[in-house]
Amino acid sequence: MNLLVEGAAVNERYRAVVEALAGPGWGVFPDFLPRDQVRELARECRALWDAGGFRHAGIGNGPTLQVNPEVRTDRVMWLNDDLLTPIQRQWMDVLDDLRLAINRELALGLFEFEGHFAVYPPGSYYRRHLDQFKGIGLRTVTAILYLNEEWKEEDGGQLRLFLESGEESPYVEVQPEAGTLVSFLSGSFIHEVLPANRERMSLTGWYRKRG
């Protein structure tokens, strides 16, 4: 694969994501973003949380949207392109560069990115689910950036990604450590967030095709 970014230099960071999506369909990328940028994003997430800017996350879409604590108990704050702070804009610019790289190599027709800050208070979880809404295939690639420093296994909150269909599927578990990016094909991988034993923060979102 010959992934060229900005017409010349090979960008290893983006190429690794593209190759993972082209191969198994998923990948985990530690230190995807410089640590100082991750810390600034985490500070903003914390400040927005303290200011009450989050709401209970729902399931479903449009008229079927509902809050169901049996399924998920995290809180979210959606990113608004017109209200992005400088560090949020930097992150969105990285995501747009990655989108162009994916489209260039895999021709997925990714058109836009929608995303939010997510906070899991202690005890929160998100049961098994697929990121594509039933009957709507616009969400194509999931991208999650974790914002939690010094995360330990006993802190829980791991992302469990099932590699096959069925209840007995093998799976991988990802520690939500600051700077780690997880990306996968949204319609191909059922996943869940295990109960978190300490507050867990992320920037979560999806590349979408044009509707």
C-alpha positions as a printed NumPy array, in Angstrom:
array([[  0.   ,   0.   ,   0.   ],
       [  1.391,   3.358,  -1.022],
       [ -0.337,   5.932,   1.139],
       [  0.835,   9.456,   0.395],
       [ -0.368,  12.33 ,   2.545],
       [ -0.202,  15.913,   1.217],
       [  1.186,  14.522,  -2.036],
       [  4.651,  13.607,  -0.764],
       [  5.557,  12.354,   2.701],
       [  4.278,   9.007,   3.866],
       [  2.374,   9.526,   7.114],
       [  2.855,   6.378,   9.15 ],
       [  0.156,   7.309,  11.629],
       [ -2.566,   7.444,   9.01 ],
       [ -1.192,   4.541,   7.026],
       [ -1.424,   2.237,  10.045],
       [ -5.124,   3.018,  10.419],
       [ -5.81 ,   2.529,   6.717],
       [ -4.002,  -0.815,   6.64 ],
       [ -5.908,  -2.026,   9.7  ],
       [ -9.246,  -1.112,   8.149],
       [ -8.235,  -2.765,   4.875],
       [ -7.086,  -5.928,   6.679],
       [ -8.899,  -7.188,   9.772],
       [-11.2  ,  -4.16 ,   9.784],
       [-10.06 ,  -2.853,  13.173],
       [ -6.954,  -1.563,  14.907],
       [ -5.607,  -0.074,  18.143],
       [ -3.059,   2.756,  17.906],
       [ -1.333,   3.913,  21.111],
       [  0.058,   7.46 ,  21.221],
       [ -1.902,   8.451,  18.134],
       [ -1.988,  12.067,  19.29 ],
       [  0.799,  13.961,  21.113],
       [  0.364,  13.762,  24.865],
       [  0.139,  17.522,  25.394],
       [ -2.801,  17.714,  22.965],
       [ -4.491,  14.765,  24.667],
       [ -4.115,  16.459,  28.037],
       [ -5.615,  19.689,  26.718],
       [ -8.593,  17.781,  25.295],
       [ -8.996,  16.   ,  28.63 ],
       [ -8.935,  19.334,  30.502],
       [-11.664,  20.683,  28.225],
       [-13.733,  17.537,  28.683],
       [-13.407,  17.85 ,  32.456],
       [-14.321,  21.556,  32.415],
       [-17.399,  20.924,  30.253],
       [-18.438,  18.065,  32.529],
       [-18.057,  20.226,  35.637],
       [-20.109,  22.95 ,  33.954],
       [-22.994,  20.555,  33.357],
       [-22.621,  20.419,  29.593],
       [-23.359,  16.697,  29.244],
       [-26.614,  14.765,  28.929],
       [-27.581,  11.115,  29.252],
       [-26.687,   9.224,  26.087],
       [-29.515,   7.683,  24.094],
       [-29.91 ,   4.691,  21.82 ],
       [-31.588,   4.638,  18.435],
       [-32.   ,   7.444,  15.931],
       [-34.567,  10.102,  15.157],
       [-38.049,   9.198,  16.416],
       [-36.723,   5.95 ,  17.953],
       [-34.147,   7.755,  20.126],
       [-34.547,   6.894,  23.789],
       [-32.58 ,   6.832,  27.03 ],
       [-32.33 ,   3.266,  28.287],
       [-30.152,   2.711,  31.373],
       [-30.407,  -1.041,  30.838],
       [-28.259,  -0.561,  27.737],
       [-26.005,   2.43 ,  28.422],
       [-25.372,   4.861,  31.256],
       [-22.696,   7.172,  29.866],
       [-23.123,  10.912,  29.273],
       [-22.238,  12.77 ,  26.081],
       [-21.721,  16.255,  24.702],
       [-21.832,  16.511,  20.918],
       [-19.222,  18.565,  19.092],
       [-20.619,  21.527,  17.188],
       [-18.489,  22.53 ,  14.209],
       [-19.428,  26.184,  14.697],
       [-18.369,  26.204,  18.356],
       [-15.111,  24.247,  18.324],
       [-12.282,  25.454,  20.549],
       [ -8.773,  25.63 ,  19.048],
       [ -7.728,  22.216,  20.408],
       [-11.007,  20.638,  19.295],
       [-10.423,  22.107,  15.83 ],
       [ -6.929,  20.585,  15.781],
       [ -8.433,  17.185,  16.538],
       [-11.092,  17.576,  13.872],
       [ -8.392,  18.577,  11.371],
       [ -6.504,  15.358,  12.176],
       [ -9.705,  13.393,  11.661],
       [-10.297,  15.095,   8.328],
       [ -6.769,  14.268,   7.15 ],
       [ -7.402,  10.669,   8.164],
       [-10.73 ,  10.694,   6.301],
       [ -8.99 ,  11.818,   3.115],
       [ -6.353,   9.114,   3.538],
       [ -8.999,   6.41 ,   4.002],
       [-10.954,   7.597,   0.988],
       [ -7.814,   7.779,  -1.138],
       [ -6.77 ,   4.219,  -0.387],
       [-10.033,   2.387,   0.316],
       [-12.591,   4.418,  -1.664],
       [-15.139,   4.272,   1.179],
       [-16.768,   7.559,   0.205],
       [-16.546,   9.016,   3.71 ],
       [-18.222,  12.411,   3.668],
       [-18.235,  13.803,   7.211],
       [-17.458,  13.071,  10.841],
       [-19.895,  13.308,  13.739],
       [-18.675,  12.935,  17.28 ],
       [-18.944,  13.807,  20.956],
       [-17.12 ,  13.84 ,  24.243],
       [-18.214,  10.868,  26.34 ],
       [-17.905,  10.515,  30.108],
       [-18.571,   7.285,  31.99 ],
       [-19.022,   8.043,  35.698],
       [-17.998,   5.197,  38.021],
       [-20.311,   2.24 ,  37.498],
       [-21.29 ,   3.26 ,  33.959],
       [-21.287,   0.919,  30.97 ],
       [-22.546,   0.369,  27.425],
       [-23.87 ,  -3.11 ,  26.615],
       [-23.192,  -5.004,  23.37 ],
       [-24.16 ,  -2.978,  20.328],
       [-23.357,  -2.14 ,  16.723],
       [-22.605,   1.447,  15.731],
       [-24.73 ,   1.371,  12.583],
       [-28.413,   2.061,  13.128],
       [-30.71 ,  -0.716,  11.96 ],
       [-31.496,  -0.263,   8.278],
       [-29.241,   2.83 ,   8.002],
       [-25.682,   2.234,   6.806],
       [-24.337,   5.786,   6.859],
       [-21.941,   5.313,   9.783],
       [-18.997,   3.547,   8.173],
       [-15.852,   3.894,  10.314],
       [-15.731,   4.371,  14.09 ],
       [-12.899,   6.378,  15.675],
       [-12.444,   6.664,  19.451],
       [ -9.676,   8.648,  21.167],
       [ -9.186,   7.966,  24.887],
       [ -8.305,  10.742,  27.342],
       [ -7.514,   8.856,  30.583],
       [ -4.   ,   8.922,  31.993],
       [ -2.541,   6.043,  34.027],
       [ -5.488,   3.745,  33.417],
       [ -5.118,   0.378,  35.172],
       [ -6.795,  -2.921,  34.405],
       [ -8.654,  -2.833,  37.716],
       [-10.184,   0.511,  36.677],
       [-12.449,  -1.436,  34.299],
       [-14.064,   0.452,  31.415],
       [-12.317,  -1.59 ,  28.746],
       [-13.677,  -1.601,  25.209],
       [-14.513,  -5.215,  24.359],
       [-14.523,  -5.696,  20.587],
       [-16.031,  -8.941,  19.32 ],
       [-14.211, -10.31 ,  16.294],
       [-16.95 , -12.621,  15.026],
       [-20.727, -12.85 ,  15.201],
       [-22.376, -15.015,  17.835],
       [-22.39 , -15.171,  21.609],
       [-19.174, -17.206,  21.778],
       [-17.151, -14.829,  19.604],
       [-13.497, -14.259,  20.455],
       [-12.787, -10.683,  21.463],
       [-10.072,  -8.188,  22.249],
       [-10.151,  -5.754,  25.152],
       [ -8.675,  -2.266,  24.863],
       [ -7.539,  -0.184,  27.808],
       [ -8.918,   3.383,  27.476],
       [ -5.468,   4.896,  27.987],
       [ -4.829,   8.53 ,  27.085],
       [ -3.733,   8.981,  23.473],
       [ -4.886,   5.569,  22.263],
       [ -7.04 ,   5.568,  19.132],
       [ -9.345,   2.657,  18.298],
       [-10.841,   2.476,  14.831],
       [-13.02 ,  -0.162,  13.183],
       [-15.642,  -0.692,  10.508],
       [-18.851,   0.467,  12.176],
       [-21.154,  -2.115,  10.62 ],
       [-18.908,  -5.121,  11.197],
       [-17.997,  -5.254,  14.884],
       [-20.291,  -5.638,  17.858],
       [-18.675,  -4.146,  20.951],
       [-19.334,  -3.03 ,  24.49 ],
       [-17.842,  -0.876,  27.22 ],
       [-17.331,  -2.779,  30.449],
       [-18.377,  -1.085,  33.712],
       [-15.903,   1.625,  34.645],
       [-14.631,   1.795,  38.21 ],
       [-13.331,   5.339,  37.801],
       [-14.373,   8.214,  35.615],
       [-13.638,   7.43 ,  31.962],
       [-13.389,  10.044,  29.184],
       [-13.152,   9.787,  25.419],
       [-13.783,  11.525,  22.134],
       [-16.01 ,   9.167,  20.186],
       [-17.354,   9.487,  16.673],
       [-18.085,   8.096,  13.249],
       [-17.177,   8.798,   9.663],
       [-20.375,   8.835,   7.631],
       [-21.205,   8.371,   3.989],
       [-23.415,  10.925,   2.312],
       [-27.11 ,  10.25 ,   2.939]])
